[in-house]
Amino acid sequence: MTSWRTSSYSTATGNCVEVAPAADGVLARHSKHPDAGTIAFPHPAWATFVQDAADGNTPGTNGVAAITGNGTGTVVRSLTDGTELHFDDGEWTAFLAGAADGEFTFTT
C-alpha cells in the first residue's frame, strides 16, 4: 500500500504535490489529479529534485523531471515518459515550504 502525503502547508482543500516513499525511491503526483500520472524518482534523484525546486533551478539537474514555470504555476515533466504535473503557485509554494521543513526527506 502506498502512503501518499502532502505538505502540512497545503490548504484545507489539500491540493498539492503529493509524494510517497517507495522501495526504490519516491513517487510524485498531483493530489487533485492523481490520474494525470506519477513520476518515479530514485532516492538520489529525489534529493536533487527537492534541492532543484528549493533553489529555483530550472529545468533542474536531477535527471528525472524538468521543472518549469508556465505563467500561472509550475510544471513538473518526466524526462522519460512525458508525464506532466501542473501545480498552481499556491500548491507549489506549499510543497516548497514543506520541503524546507524536511517533510519530504526520505532515507534510502
PDB file of C-alpha atoms in Angstrom:
ATOM      1  CA  MET A   1       0.000   0.000   0.000  1.00  0.00           C
ATOM      2  CA  THR A   2       1.333   3.438  -0.944  1.00  0.00           C
ATOM      3  CA  SER A   3       1.283   6.104   1.789  1.00  0.00           C
ATOM      4  CA  TRP A   4       0.754   9.388  -0.041  1.00  0.00           C
ATOM      5  CA  ARG A   5       1.302  12.686   1.770  1.00  0.00           C
ATOM      6  CA  THR A   6       1.104  16.394   1.015  1.00  0.00           C
ATOM      7  CA  SER A   7       2.794  19.313   2.703  1.00  0.00           C
ATOM      8  CA  SER A   8       1.466  20.434   6.068  1.00  0.00           C
ATOM      9  CA  TYR A   9       1.370  23.870   4.413  1.00  0.00           C
ATOM     10  CA  SER A  10      -1.318  22.733   1.950  1.00  0.00           C
ATOM     11  CA  THR A  11      -4.657  24.473   2.257  1.00  0.00           C
ATOM     12  CA  ALA A  12      -7.795  22.823   3.607  1.00  0.00           C
ATOM     13  CA  THR A  13      -8.622  21.690   0.070  1.00  0.00           C
ATOM     14  CA  GLY A  14      -5.377  19.707   0.167  1.00  0.00           C
ATOM     15  CA  ASN A  15      -4.406  20.249  -3.454  1.00  0.00           C
ATOM     16  CA  CYS A  16      -0.667  19.954  -3.693  1.00  0.00           C
ATOM     17  CA  VAL A  17       2.316  17.971  -4.748  1.00  0.00           C
ATOM     18  CA  GLU A  18       1.656  14.539  -3.276  1.00  0.00           C
ATOM     19  CA  VAL A  19       4.566  12.204  -2.582  1.00  0.00           C
ATOM     20  CA  ALA A  20       5.069   8.694  -1.289  1.00  0.00           C
ATOM     21  CA  PRO A  21       8.173   6.778  -0.321  1.00  0.00           C
ATOM     22  CA  ALA A  22       8.660   3.630  -2.391  1.00  0.00           C
ATOM     23  CA  ALA A  23      11.076   0.705  -2.243  1.00  0.00           C
ATOM     24  CA  ASP A  24      13.414   2.195  -4.839  1.00  0.00           C
ATOM     25  CA  GLY A  25      12.789   5.904  -4.325  1.00  0.00           C
ATOM     26  CA  VAL A  26       9.948   8.394  -4.164  1.00  0.00           C
ATOM     27  CA  LEU A  27       6.740   8.752  -6.194  1.00  0.00           C
ATOM     28  CA  ALA A  28       5.218  12.152  -7.003  1.00  0.00           C
ATOM     29  CA  ARG A  29       1.794  13.094  -8.374  1.00  0.00           C
ATOM     30  CA  HIS A  30      -0.848  15.831  -8.109  1.00  0.00           C
ATOM     31  CA  SER A  31      -3.253  15.245  -5.222  1.00  0.00           C
ATOM     32  CA  LYS A  32      -6.171  16.798  -7.127  1.00  0.00           C
ATOM     33  CA  HIS A  33      -5.412  14.911 -10.354  1.00  0.00           C
ATOM     34  CA  PRO A  34      -3.887  11.548  -9.371  1.00  0.00           C
ATOM     35  CA  ASP A  35      -4.881  10.036 -12.719  1.00  0.00           C
ATOM     36  CA  ALA A  36      -2.665  12.570 -14.534  1.00  0.00           C
ATOM     37  CA  GLY A  37       0.274  10.305 -13.825  1.00  0.00           C
ATOM     38  CA  THR A  38       3.046   9.588 -11.406  1.00  0.00           C
ATOM     39  CA  ILE A  39       6.733  10.370 -11.672  1.00  0.00           C
ATOM     40  CA  ALA A  40       9.135   7.929 -10.004  1.00  0.00           C
ATOM     41  CA  PHE A  41      12.429   9.234  -8.627  1.00  0.00           C
ATOM     42  CA  PRO A  42      15.303   7.056  -7.411  1.00  0.00           C
ATOM     43  CA  HIS A  43      16.375   8.273  -3.934  1.00  0.00           C
ATOM     44  CA  PRO A  44      19.409  10.325  -5.098  1.00  0.00           C
ATOM     45  CA  ALA A  45      17.385  11.960  -7.890  1.00  0.00           C
ATOM     46  CA  TRP A  46      14.582  12.844  -5.443  1.00  0.00           C
ATOM     47  CA  ALA A  47      17.008  14.625  -3.127  1.00  0.00           C
ATOM     48  CA  THR A  48      18.367  16.554  -6.118  1.00  0.00           C
ATOM     49  CA  PHE A  49      14.824  17.352  -7.344  1.00  0.00           C
ATOM     50  CA  VAL A  50      13.886  18.808  -3.948  1.00  0.00           C
ATOM     51  CA  GLN A  51      17.079  20.889  -3.959  1.00  0.00           C
ATOM     52  CA  ASP A  52      16.427  21.994  -7.566  1.00  0.00           C
ATOM     53  CA  ALA A  53      12.918  23.086  -6.557  1.00  0.00           C
ATOM     54  CA  ALA A  54      14.143  24.936  -3.466  1.00  0.00           C
ATOM     55  CA  ASP A  55      16.855  26.720  -5.448  1.00  0.00           C
ATOM     56  CA  GLY A  56      14.523  27.614  -8.326  1.00  0.00           C
ATOM     57  CA  ASN A  57      16.913  25.625 -10.513  1.00  0.00           C
ATOM     58  CA  THR A  58      15.009  25.153 -13.756  1.00  0.00           C
ATOM     59  CA  PRO A  59      14.814  22.891 -15.595  1.00  0.00           C
ATOM     60  CA  GLY A  60      16.810  21.104 -12.886  1.00  0.00           C
ATOM     61  CA  THR A  61      19.704  18.697 -12.636  1.00  0.00           C
ATOM     62  CA  ASN A  62      18.018  15.608 -11.174  1.00  0.00           C
ATOM     63  CA  GLY A  63      17.857  13.705 -14.486  1.00  0.00           C
ATOM     64  CA  VAL A  64      14.273  12.510 -13.936  1.00  0.00           C
ATOM     65  CA  ALA A  65      11.971  15.528 -14.246  1.00  0.00           C
ATOM     66  CA  ALA A  66      12.201  19.078 -15.547  1.00  0.00           C
ATOM     67  CA  ILE A  67      10.773  21.946 -13.505  1.00  0.00           C
ATOM     68  CA  THR A  68       9.419  24.901 -15.496  1.00  0.00           C
ATOM     69  CA  GLY A  69       7.144  27.857 -14.936  1.00  0.00           C
ATOM     70  CA  ASN A  70       4.124  28.281 -17.178  1.00  0.00           C
ATOM     71  CA  GLY A  71       2.989  31.782 -16.213  1.00  0.00           C
ATOM     72  CA  THR A  72       0.386  30.595 -13.703  1.00  0.00           C
ATOM     73  CA  GLY A  73       2.342  27.989 -11.790  1.00  0.00           C
ATOM     74  CA  THR A  74       4.872  25.214 -12.123  1.00  0.00           C
ATOM     75  CA  VAL A  75       5.026  22.196 -14.415  1.00  0.00           C
ATOM     76  CA  VAL A  76       6.999  19.092 -13.476  1.00  0.00           C
ATOM     77  CA  ARG A  77       7.598  16.982 -16.616  1.00  0.00           C
ATOM     78  CA  SER A  78       9.034  13.485 -16.640  1.00  0.00           C
ATOM     79  CA  LEU A  79      12.094  13.217 -18.866  1.00  0.00           C
ATOM     80  CA  THR A  80      11.360   9.534 -19.532  1.00  0.00           C
ATOM     81  CA  ASP A  81       7.666   9.335 -20.411  1.00  0.00           C
ATOM     82  CA  GLY A  82       6.486  12.949 -20.754  1.00  0.00           C
ATOM     83  CA  THR A  83       4.067  12.858 -17.797  1.00  0.00           C
ATOM     84  CA  GLU A  84       3.266  16.464 -16.854  1.00  0.00           C
ATOM     85  CA  LEU A  85       2.111  17.529 -13.413  1.00  0.00           C
ATOM     86  CA  HIS A  86       0.711  21.079 -13.249  1.00  0.00           C
ATOM     87  CA  PHE A  87       0.691  22.975  -9.948  1.00  0.00           C
ATOM     88  CA  ASP A  88      -0.619  26.473  -9.284  1.00  0.00           C
ATOM     89  CA  ASP A  89       1.512  28.934  -7.333  1.00  0.00           C
ATOM     90  CA  GLY A  90      -0.154  28.110  -4.007  1.00  0.00           C
ATOM     91  CA  GLU A  91       0.338  24.367  -4.451  1.00  0.00           C
ATOM     92  CA  TRP A  92       3.998  24.743  -5.399  1.00  0.00           C
ATOM     93  CA  THR A  93       4.637  27.207  -2.560  1.00  0.00           C
ATOM     94  CA  ALA A  94       3.147  24.722  -0.068  1.00  0.00           C
ATOM     95  CA  PHE A  95       5.421  21.982  -1.441  1.00  0.00           C
ATOM     96  CA  LEU A  96       8.488  24.223  -1.172  1.00  0.00           C
ATOM     97  CA  ALA A  97       7.628  25.175   2.421  1.00  0.00           C
ATOM     98  CA  GLY A  98       7.164  21.533   3.389  1.00  0.00           C
ATOM     99  CA  ALA A  99      10.392  20.579   1.650  1.00  0.00           C
ATOM    100  CA  ALA A 100      12.247  23.334   3.518  1.00  0.00           C
ATOM    101  CA  ASP A 101      10.966  21.831   6.781  1.00  0.00           C
ATOM    102  CA  GLY A 102      12.168  18.351   5.787  1.00  0.00           C
ATOM    103  CA  GLU A 103       8.679  16.909   5.261  1.00  0.00           C
ATOM    104  CA  PHE A 104       9.782  15.175   2.061  1.00  0.00           C
ATOM    105  CA  THR A 105      13.196  13.941   3.148  1.00  0.00           C
ATOM    106  CA  PHE A 106      13.241  10.172   2.831  1.00  0.00           C
ATOM    107  CA  THR A 107      16.158   7.925   3.687  1.00  0.00           C
ATOM    108  CA  THR A 108      17.196   5.080   1.429  1.00  0.00           C
TER     109      THR A 108
END
